């Protein structure tokens, strides 16, 4: 019964994060599922899951403090800003003939997994999220006989819950994508591009907020 309680806590954390998070990975996952179909969306979801697992494992094995260093946050914020802004601008400025041509091209398996991994890994909020979760879970397991094992169970439950929610998004977006014609899909692609540009601007502001105090100390 004790381990069921730890699993329930992890599932609760995962559901709360999945419902409240609307970062670049969320929009890219929906967009990929609609444009590339179920297979492309599942591969992207796998990449996102692997990146979440990487950060969670790093925090679990004691690297959480490293992620809070200002220069580490600057690097991650800068890369995230550039990548997200590029994806958004490319989606917004893609012309209809080019979109129609690429829409019918086969999608590379490795590209989607790698894209999901990198896009989510360099999202600075993923680092903040797992550092915060690590602190919250650790405090909540002070009374446990095997605290490290309890932390691992909760983190595994969070990861699997997030992955399950992403799979649900993929199947839903694939269903919607098959109901839409090419012209409407093109306008949705531009809409998602605009959303990504807005996220890029937001990340750019956060990047400046982190970088400016460091520059003043030089």
Coordinates of C-alpha atoms in Angstrom, one line a residue:
X1 CA 0.0 0.0 0.0
X2 CA 2.9 2.4 0.7
X3 CA 4.2 2.1 -2.8
X4 CA 0.7 2.7 -4.2
X5 CA 0.7 6.0 -2.3
X6 CA 4.1 7.0 -3.9
X7 CA 2.8 6.1 -7.3
X8 CA -0.4 8.1 -6.7
X9 CA 1.6 11.1 -5.7
X10 CA 3.7 10.8 -8.9
X11 CA 0.6 10.4 -11.1
X12 CA -0.9 13.5 -9.4
X13 CA 2.2 15.6 -10.1
X14 CA 2.3 14.4 -13.7
X15 CA -1.4 15.2 -14.3
X16 CA -1.0 18.7 -12.9
X17 CA 2.1 19.4 -14.9
X18 CA 0.6 18.0 -18.1
X19 CA -2.6 20.0 -17.8
X20 CA -0.9 23.3 -16.9
X21 CA 2.2 23.2 -19.2
X22 CA 1.9 24.8 -22.6
X23 CA 5.5 25.1 -23.7
X24 CA 7.0 24.7 -27.2
X25 CA 7.0 20.9 -26.9
X26 CA 3.2 21.0 -26.5
X27 CA 2.5 23.1 -29.6
X28 CA 5.1 21.2 -31.7
X29 CA 3.7 17.8 -30.6
X30 CA 0.1 18.9 -31.7
X31 CA 1.4 20.4 -34.9
X32 CA 3.5 17.3 -35.8
X33 CA 0.6 14.9 -35.1
X34 CA -1.7 16.9 -37.3
X35 CA 0.8 17.4 -40.2
X36 CA 2.9 14.2 -40.0
X37 CA 0.3 11.8 -38.7
X38 CA 0.4 9.4 -35.7
X39 CA 3.8 7.9 -36.5
X40 CA 5.6 11.2 -36.6
X41 CA 3.8 12.4 -33.5
X42 CA 4.7 9.2 -31.6
X43 CA 8.4 9.6 -32.5
X44 CA 8.4 13.2 -31.4
X45 CA 6.7 12.2 -28.1
X46 CA 9.4 9.6 -27.6
X47 CA 12.1 12.2 -28.0
X48 CA 10.3 14.5 -25.5
X49 CA 10.1 11.6 -23.0
X50 CA 13.8 10.8 -23.4
X51 CA 14.7 14.4 -22.7
X52 CA 12.5 14.5 -19.6
X53 CA 14.1 11.3 -18.5
X54 CA 17.6 12.8 -19.0
X55 CA 16.9 15.8 -16.9
X56 CA 15.1 13.8 -14.2
X57 CA 17.9 11.3 -14.0
X58 CA 20.5 14.2 -13.8
X59 CA 18.6 15.7 -10.9
X60 CA 18.2 12.4 -9.2
X61 CA 21.9 11.7 -9.3
X62 CA 22.8 15.1 -7.8
X63 CA 23.1 17.5 -10.7
X64 CA 20.2 19.7 -9.7
X65 CA 22.5 22.4 -8.2
X66 CA 24.3 22.6 -11.5
X67 CA 21.1 23.6 -13.3
X68 CA 20.6 26.5 -11.0
X69 CA 24.0 28.1 -11.9
X70 CA 23.4 31.5 -13.7
X71 CA 25.7 30.7 -16.7
X72 CA 24.0 27.3 -17.3
X73 CA 20.6 29.0 -17.3
X74 CA 22.0 31.6 -19.7
X75 CA 23.2 29.0 -22.2
X76 CA 20.0 27.0 -22.1
X77 CA 17.8 30.1 -22.4
X78 CA 19.8 31.4 -25.3
X79 CA 19.7 28.1 -27.2
X80 CA 16.0 27.7 -26.5
X81 CA 15.2 31.3 -27.7
X82 CA 17.1 30.8 -31.0
X83 CA 15.6 27.4 -31.7
X84 CA 12.0 28.3 -30.9
X85 CA 12.1 31.6 -32.8
X86 CA 13.6 29.8 -35.8
X87 CA 10.9 27.1 -35.8
X88 CA 8.2 29.8 -35.4
X89 CA 9.5 32.1 -38.2
X90 CA 9.9 29.1 -40.5
X91 CA 6.3 28.0 -40.0
X92 CA 5.0 31.6 -40.4
X93 CA 6.9 32.4 -43.6
X94 CA 6.5 29.0 -45.3
X95 CA 4.6 29.5 -48.6
X96 CA 1.7 27.3 -49.6
X97 CA 3.4 25.5 -52.5
X98 CA 6.4 24.7 -50.3
X99 CA 4.1 23.6 -47.4
X100 CA 2.1 21.3 -49.8
X101 CA 5.3 19.7 -51.1
X102 CA 6.7 19.0 -47.7
X103 CA 3.4 17.9 -46.4
X104 CA 3.4 14.8 -48.6
X105 CA 7.1 14.0 -48.1
X106 CA 8.0 11.0 -45.8
X107 CA 9.2 12.1 -42.4
X108 CA 12.5 10.8 -41.1
X109 CA 12.2 8.7 -37.9
X110 CA 15.4 9.8 -36.3
X111 CA 14.8 13.4 -37.1
X112 CA 11.5 13.5 -35.2
X113 CA 13.0 11.7 -32.1
X114 CA 16.0 14.0 -32.2
X115 CA 13.8 17.1 -32.7
X116 CA 11.6 16.2 -29.7
X117 CA 14.7 15.5 -27.6
X118 CA 16.5 18.7 -28.3
X119 CA 13.5 21.0 -28.4
X120 CA 12.4 19.8 -24.9
X121 CA 15.9 19.5 -23.5
X122 CA 16.8 23.1 -24.2
X123 CA 13.5 24.4 -22.7
X124 CA 14.8 26.2 -19.6
X125 CA 11.4 25.6 -17.9
X126 CA 12.1 21.8 -18.0
X127 CA 15.2 22.3 -15.9
X128 CA 13.4 24.6 -13.4
X129 CA 10.5 22.1 -13.3
X130 CA 12.6 19.1 -12.4
X131 CA 14.8 21.0 -10.0
X132 CA 11.7 22.1 -8.2
X133 CA 10.1 18.7 -8.3
X134 CA 13.2 17.1 -6.9
X135 CA 13.1 19.5 -3.9
X136 CA 9.4 18.9 -3.3
X137 CA 9.6 15.1 -3.6
X138 CA 12.7 15.0 -1.4
X139 CA 11.0 17.0 1.4
X140 CA 8.0 14.8 1.2
X141 CA 10.0 11.6 1.6
X142 CA 11.9 12.5 4.8
X143 CA 9.8 10.1 6.9
X144 CA 10.3 7.2 4.4
X145 CA 12.4 4.2 5.3
X146 CA 13.9 4.0 1.8
X147 CA 13.7 7.7 0.6
X148 CA 15.8 7.3 -2.5
X149 CA 13.7 4.5 -3.7
X150 CA 10.5 6.4 -2.9
X151 CA 11.9 9.4 -4.9
X152 CA 12.7 7.1 -7.9
X153 CA 9.1 5.7 -7.8
X154 CA 7.5 9.1 -7.8
X155 CA 9.8 10.4 -10.6
X156 CA 9.1 7.3 -12.7
X157 CA 5.4 7.8 -12.2
X158 CA 5.6 11.4 -13.2
X159 CA 7.5 10.5 -16.4
X160 CA 5.1 7.8 -17.4
X161 CA 2.1 10.0 -16.7
X162 CA 3.5 12.8 -18.9
X163 CA 4.4 10.3 -21.6
X164 CA 0.8 8.9 -21.5
X165 CA -0.6 12.5 -21.8
X166 CA 1.6 13.2 -24.8
X167 CA 0.4 10.0 -26.5
X168 CA -3.1 11.1 -26.0
X169 CA -2.3 14.5 -27.7
X170 CA -0.7 12.6 -30.6
X171 CA -3.8 10.4 -31.2
X172 CA -6.1 13.4 -30.9
X173 CA -4.1 15.6 -33.2
X174 CA -3.8 12.7 -35.7
X175 CA -7.5 12.3 -35.7
X176 CA -8.0 16.1 -36.3
X177 CA -5.4 16.1 -39.0
X178 CA -7.2 13.5 -41.0
X179 CA -10.3 15.6 -40.9
X180 CA -8.7 18.7 -42.3
X181 CA -7.9 19.6 -45.9
X182 CA -4.5 20.8 -47.0
X183 CA -5.4 24.5 -47.2
X184 CA -6.7 24.5 -43.6
X185 CA -3.7 22.6 -42.4
X186 CA -1.5 25.3 -44.0
X187 CA -3.3 28.1 -42.0
X188 CA -3.0 26.0 -38.8
X189 CA 0.8 25.7 -39.6
X190 CA 1.1 29.4 -39.8
X191 CA -0.9 29.8 -36.6
X192 CA 1.4 27.5 -34.7
X193 CA 4.4 29.3 -36.2
X194 CA 3.0 32.6 -34.7
X195 CA 2.6 30.9 -31.3
X196 CA 6.2 29.7 -31.4
X197 CA 7.4 33.2 -32.3
X198 CA 5.5 34.5 -29.3
X199 CA 7.1 31.9 -27.1
X200 CA 10.5 32.8 -28.6
X201 CA 9.9 36.4 -27.6
X202 CA 9.0 35.4 -24.1
X203 CA 12.1 33.2 -23.8
X204 CA 14.2 36.1 -25.1
X205 CA 12.9 38.3 -22.3
X206 CA 13.8 35.7 -19.8
X207 CA 17.2 35.3 -21.4
X208 CA 17.9 39.0 -21.0
X209 CA 16.7 39.0 -17.4
X210 CA 19.2 36.2 -16.6
X211 CA 22.1 37.6 -18.7
X212 CA 21.9 41.3 -17.6
X213 CA 22.9 40.8 -14.0
X214 CA 25.8 38.6 -15.1
X215 CA 27.1 41.2 -17.5
X216 CA 27.0 43.9 -14.8
X217 CA 29.4 41.8 -12.7
X218 CA 32.1 41.6 -15.4

